[in-house]
Coordinates of C-alpha atoms and ligand atoms in Angstrom, one line a residue:
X15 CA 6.8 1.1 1.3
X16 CA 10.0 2.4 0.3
X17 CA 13.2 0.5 -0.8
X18 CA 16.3 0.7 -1.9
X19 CA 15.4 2.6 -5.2
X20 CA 13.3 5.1 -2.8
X21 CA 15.6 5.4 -0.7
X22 CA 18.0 6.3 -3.7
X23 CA 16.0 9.1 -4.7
X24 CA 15.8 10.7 -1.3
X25 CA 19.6 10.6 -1.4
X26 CA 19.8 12.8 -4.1
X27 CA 17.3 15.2 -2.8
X28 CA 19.9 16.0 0.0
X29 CA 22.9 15.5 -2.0
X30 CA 21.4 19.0 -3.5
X31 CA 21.7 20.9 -1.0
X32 CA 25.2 19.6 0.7
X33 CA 27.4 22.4 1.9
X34 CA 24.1 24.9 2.5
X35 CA 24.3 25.8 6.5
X36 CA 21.4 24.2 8.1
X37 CA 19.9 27.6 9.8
X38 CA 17.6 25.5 12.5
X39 CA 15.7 22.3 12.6
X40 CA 11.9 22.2 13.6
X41 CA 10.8 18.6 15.3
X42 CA 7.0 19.2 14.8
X43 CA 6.2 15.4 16.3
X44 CA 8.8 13.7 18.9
X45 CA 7.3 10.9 18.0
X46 CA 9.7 10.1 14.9
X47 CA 12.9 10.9 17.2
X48 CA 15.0 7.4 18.0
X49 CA 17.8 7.7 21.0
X50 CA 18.0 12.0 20.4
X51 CA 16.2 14.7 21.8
X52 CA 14.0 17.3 19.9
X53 CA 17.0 19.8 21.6
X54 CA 19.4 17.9 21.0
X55 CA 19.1 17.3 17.3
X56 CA 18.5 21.1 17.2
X57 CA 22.0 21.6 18.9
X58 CA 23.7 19.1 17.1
X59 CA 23.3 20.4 13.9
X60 CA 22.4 24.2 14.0
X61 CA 25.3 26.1 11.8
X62 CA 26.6 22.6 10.4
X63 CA 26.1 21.6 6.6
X64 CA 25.5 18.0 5.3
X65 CA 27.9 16.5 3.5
X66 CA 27.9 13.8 0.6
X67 CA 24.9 11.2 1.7
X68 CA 25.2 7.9 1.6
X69 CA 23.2 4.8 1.6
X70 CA 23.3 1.3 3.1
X71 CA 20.2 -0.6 2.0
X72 CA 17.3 1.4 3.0
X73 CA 19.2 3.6 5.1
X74 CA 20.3 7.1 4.5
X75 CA 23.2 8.2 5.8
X76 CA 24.1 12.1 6.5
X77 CA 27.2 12.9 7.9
X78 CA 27.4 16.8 8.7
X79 CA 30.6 18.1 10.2
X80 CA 30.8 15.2 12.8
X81 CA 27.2 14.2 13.7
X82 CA 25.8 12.0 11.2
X83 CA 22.1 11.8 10.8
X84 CA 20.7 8.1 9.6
X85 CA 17.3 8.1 8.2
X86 CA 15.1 5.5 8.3
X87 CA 11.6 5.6 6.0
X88 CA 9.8 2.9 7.4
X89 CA 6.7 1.7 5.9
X90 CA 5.4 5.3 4.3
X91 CA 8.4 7.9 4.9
X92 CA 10.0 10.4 2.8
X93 CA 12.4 13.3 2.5
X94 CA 11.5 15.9 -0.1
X95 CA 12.4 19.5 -0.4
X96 CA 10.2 22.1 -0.3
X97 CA 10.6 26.5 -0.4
X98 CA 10.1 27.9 2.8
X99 CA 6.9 29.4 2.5
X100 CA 5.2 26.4 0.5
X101 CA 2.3 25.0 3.3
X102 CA 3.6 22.5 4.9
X103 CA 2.4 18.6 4.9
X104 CA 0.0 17.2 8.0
X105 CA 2.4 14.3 8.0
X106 CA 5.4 16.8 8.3
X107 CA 6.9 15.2 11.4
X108 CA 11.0 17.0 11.1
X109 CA 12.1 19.7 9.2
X110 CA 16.2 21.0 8.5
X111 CA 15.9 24.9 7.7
X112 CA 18.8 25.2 4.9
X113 CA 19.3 28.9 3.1
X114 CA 16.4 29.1 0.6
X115 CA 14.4 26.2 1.8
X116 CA 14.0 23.1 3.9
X117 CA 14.2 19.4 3.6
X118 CA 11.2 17.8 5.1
X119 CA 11.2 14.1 6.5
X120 CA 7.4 13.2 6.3
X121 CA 5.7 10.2 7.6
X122 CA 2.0 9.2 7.9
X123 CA 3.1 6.9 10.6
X124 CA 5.8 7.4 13.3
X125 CA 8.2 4.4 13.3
X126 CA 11.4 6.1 14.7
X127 CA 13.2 7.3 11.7
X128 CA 15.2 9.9 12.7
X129 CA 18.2 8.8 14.2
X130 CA 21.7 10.8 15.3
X131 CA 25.4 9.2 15.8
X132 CA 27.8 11.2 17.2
X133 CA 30.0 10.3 14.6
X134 CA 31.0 8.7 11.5
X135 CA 31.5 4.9 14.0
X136 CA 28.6 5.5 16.1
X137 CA 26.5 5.3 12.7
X138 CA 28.5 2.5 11.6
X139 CA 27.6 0.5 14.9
X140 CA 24.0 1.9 14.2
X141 CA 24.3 -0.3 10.9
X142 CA 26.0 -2.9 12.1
X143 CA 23.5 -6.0 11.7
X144 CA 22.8 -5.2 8.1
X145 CA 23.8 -7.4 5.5
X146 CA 25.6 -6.5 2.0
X147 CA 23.7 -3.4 -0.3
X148 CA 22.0 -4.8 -2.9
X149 CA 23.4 -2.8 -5.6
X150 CA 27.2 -3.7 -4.4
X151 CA 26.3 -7.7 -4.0
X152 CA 28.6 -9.7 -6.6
X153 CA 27.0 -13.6 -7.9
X154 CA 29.7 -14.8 -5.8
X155 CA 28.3 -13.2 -2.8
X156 CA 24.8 -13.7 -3.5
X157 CA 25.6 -17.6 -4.0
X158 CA 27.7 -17.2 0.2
X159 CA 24.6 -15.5 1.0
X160 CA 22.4 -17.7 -0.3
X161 CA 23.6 -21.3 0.1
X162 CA 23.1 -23.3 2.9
X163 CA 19.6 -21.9 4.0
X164 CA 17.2 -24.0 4.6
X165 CA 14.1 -21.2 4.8
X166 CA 12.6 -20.2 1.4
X167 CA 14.3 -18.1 -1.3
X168 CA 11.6 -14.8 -0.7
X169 CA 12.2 -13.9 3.3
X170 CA 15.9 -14.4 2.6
X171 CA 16.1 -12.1 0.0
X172 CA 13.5 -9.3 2.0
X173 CA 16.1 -10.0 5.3
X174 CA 18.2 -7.2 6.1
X175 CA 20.9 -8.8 8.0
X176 CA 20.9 -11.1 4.7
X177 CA 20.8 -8.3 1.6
X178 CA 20.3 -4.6 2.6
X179 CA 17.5 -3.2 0.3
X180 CA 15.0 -5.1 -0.6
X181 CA 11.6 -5.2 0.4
X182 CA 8.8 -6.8 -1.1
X183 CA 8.1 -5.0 -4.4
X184 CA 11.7 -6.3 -5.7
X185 CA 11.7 -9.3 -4.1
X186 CA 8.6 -10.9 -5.8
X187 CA 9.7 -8.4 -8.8
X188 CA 13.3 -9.9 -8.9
X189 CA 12.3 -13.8 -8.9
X190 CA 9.4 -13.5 -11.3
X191 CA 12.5 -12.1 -13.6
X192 CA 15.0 -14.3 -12.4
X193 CA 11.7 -17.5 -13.2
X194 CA 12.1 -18.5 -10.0
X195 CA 9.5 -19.5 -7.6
X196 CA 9.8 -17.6 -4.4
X197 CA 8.8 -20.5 -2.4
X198 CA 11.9 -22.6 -3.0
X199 CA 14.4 -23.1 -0.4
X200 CA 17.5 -20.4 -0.7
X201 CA 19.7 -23.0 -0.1
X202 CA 18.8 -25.4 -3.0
X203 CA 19.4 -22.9 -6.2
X204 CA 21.7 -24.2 -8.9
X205 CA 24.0 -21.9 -10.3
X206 CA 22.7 -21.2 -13.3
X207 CA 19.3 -19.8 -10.7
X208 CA 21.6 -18.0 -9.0
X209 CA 23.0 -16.1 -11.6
X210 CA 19.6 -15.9 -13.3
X211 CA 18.6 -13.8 -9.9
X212 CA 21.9 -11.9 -9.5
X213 CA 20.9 -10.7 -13.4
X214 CA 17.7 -9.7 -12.5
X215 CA 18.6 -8.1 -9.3
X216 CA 21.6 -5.5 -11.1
X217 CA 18.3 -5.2 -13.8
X218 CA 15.2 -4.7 -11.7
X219 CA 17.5 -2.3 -9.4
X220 CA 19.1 0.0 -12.0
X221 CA 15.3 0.4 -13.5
X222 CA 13.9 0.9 -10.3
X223 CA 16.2 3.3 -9.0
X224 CA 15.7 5.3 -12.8
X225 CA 11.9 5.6 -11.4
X226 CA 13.3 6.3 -8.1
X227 CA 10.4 3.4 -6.7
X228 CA 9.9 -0.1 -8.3
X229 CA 7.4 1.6 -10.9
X230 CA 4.1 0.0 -11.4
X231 CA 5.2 -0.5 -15.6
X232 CA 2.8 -3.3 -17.6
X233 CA 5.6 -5.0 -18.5
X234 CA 6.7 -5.6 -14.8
X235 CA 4.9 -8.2 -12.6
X236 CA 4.5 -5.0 -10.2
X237 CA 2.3 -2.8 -12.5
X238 CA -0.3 -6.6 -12.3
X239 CA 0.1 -7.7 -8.9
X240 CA -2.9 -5.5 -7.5
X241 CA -5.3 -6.9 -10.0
X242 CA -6.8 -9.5 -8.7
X243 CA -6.1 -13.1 -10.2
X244 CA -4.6 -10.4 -13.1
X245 CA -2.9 -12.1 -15.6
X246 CA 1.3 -12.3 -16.0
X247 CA 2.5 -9.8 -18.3
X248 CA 4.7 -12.2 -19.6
X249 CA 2.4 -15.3 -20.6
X250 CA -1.2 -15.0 -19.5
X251 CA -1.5 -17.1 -16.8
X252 CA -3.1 -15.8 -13.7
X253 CA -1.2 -14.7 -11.0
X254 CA -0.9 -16.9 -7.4
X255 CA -0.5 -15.4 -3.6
X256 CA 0.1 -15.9 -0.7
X257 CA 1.5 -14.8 2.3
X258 CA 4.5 -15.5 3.2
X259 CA 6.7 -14.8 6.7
X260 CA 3.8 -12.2 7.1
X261 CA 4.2 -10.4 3.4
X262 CA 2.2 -11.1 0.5
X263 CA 4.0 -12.8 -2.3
X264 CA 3.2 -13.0 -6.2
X265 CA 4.4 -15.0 -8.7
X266 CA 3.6 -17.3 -11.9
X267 CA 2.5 -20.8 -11.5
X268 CA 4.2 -21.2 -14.8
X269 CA 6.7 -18.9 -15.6
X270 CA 8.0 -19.4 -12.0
X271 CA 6.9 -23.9 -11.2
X272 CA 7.8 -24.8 -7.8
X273 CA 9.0 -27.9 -9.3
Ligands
LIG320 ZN1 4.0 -16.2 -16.5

């Protein structure tokens, strides 16, 4: 599922080909469309050139001469680019016809990514629930953000109205760093836990976004939660689960004690 770092990468796929006039855009499934026409995001954008993309949590915002396209990725999307004549994907569901090739917004399921404001405050008000991006979040926010909530530390951190992001790679990633169970109430962590998390948040995201994904590495709780009952790659112990608000969490019984 991608996440912030994902989300990252497919930024700078399209921050390589700003200022390249986008020649026509082929919907190839409706499906994927939210609020815009197949026409309409045709019109919209024919002769314009994207600009410098942004990102807000797992968001990708492209602003191109006054509309502003927002990508969302869902559980299994991507943007990648692509030559012209290379055959194109089965899960191809947009593509944006630049000069010499074409940016292609894939997706093996159709969850409404493709979004279009009108403009720059009509994408804002798009994003307007979200909370903070994880890569800008200070301790001191992250100890606003946190305190005071009474539900457990991992669906806060995965909430994007709390922390823009994070899904549920980093979360469990980022508290088995941090040594911090993932079952504890938000609201209860000490300071010295919360700057333990803010650490690894800043550490597990600038690696992360490196690998452009949260990579599967031996050393990193990802690369052993698949195995089943698989060992920590810190200490030895074997792994717990369960689910949690839905999501299945990971961590060590004794790296990370529920105290
Ligand atoms: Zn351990």
């Amino acid at each position: 599922m991608p996440e912030l770092p994902d989300v990252e990468g497919f930024r700078r796929v399209l921050a390589e080909h700003t200022g390249e006039p986008i020649t026509s855009v082929s919907v190839l499934d409706t499906g994927v469309l939210r609020g815009v026409t197949a026409r309409r995001l045709g019109t919209a954008l024919r002769g314009h050139r994207f600009e410098e993309p942004h990102r807000h949590g797992k968001w990708l915002l492209a602003p191109a001469g006054g509309p502003v396209l927002l990508l969302h990725f869902g559980m299994t999307g991507s943007l990648s680019w692509h030559a012209a004549d290379e055959p194109r994907h089965r899960h191809d569901r947009v593509i944006w016809h630049l000069g010499e090739g074409e940016l292609r917004y894939r997706d093996m399921r159709k969850l409404q990514g493709v979004h279009l404001a009108g403009s720059n405050e009509q994408a804002e008000r798009t994003l307007e629930g979200l909370g903070p991006d994880a890569l800008e979040i200070t301790r001191a926010d992250l100890t606003d953000l946190l305190s005071h909530r009474r539900g457990r530390l991992k669906p806060a951190l995965t909430d994007q109205s709390i922390i823009a992001g994070l899904g549920n790679l980093l979360a469990d990633e980022i508290c088995w760093r941090a040594r911090i169970n993932p079952l504890r109430t938000a609201g209860d962590l000490d300071a010295a836990e919360v700057t333990a998390l803010h650490r690894a948040m800043r550490r597990v995201l600038r690696d992360s976004i490196k690998a452009e994904r949260v990579p599967p590495r031996d050393t990193w709780l990802t690369g052993a939660r698949d195995v089943p009952e698989g060992p920590c790659p810190r200490c030895g112990t074997p792994l717990s689960s369960r689910r949690v608000s839905g999501r299945r969490t990971v961590w060590c019984p004794h790296c990370q004690p529920e105290r």
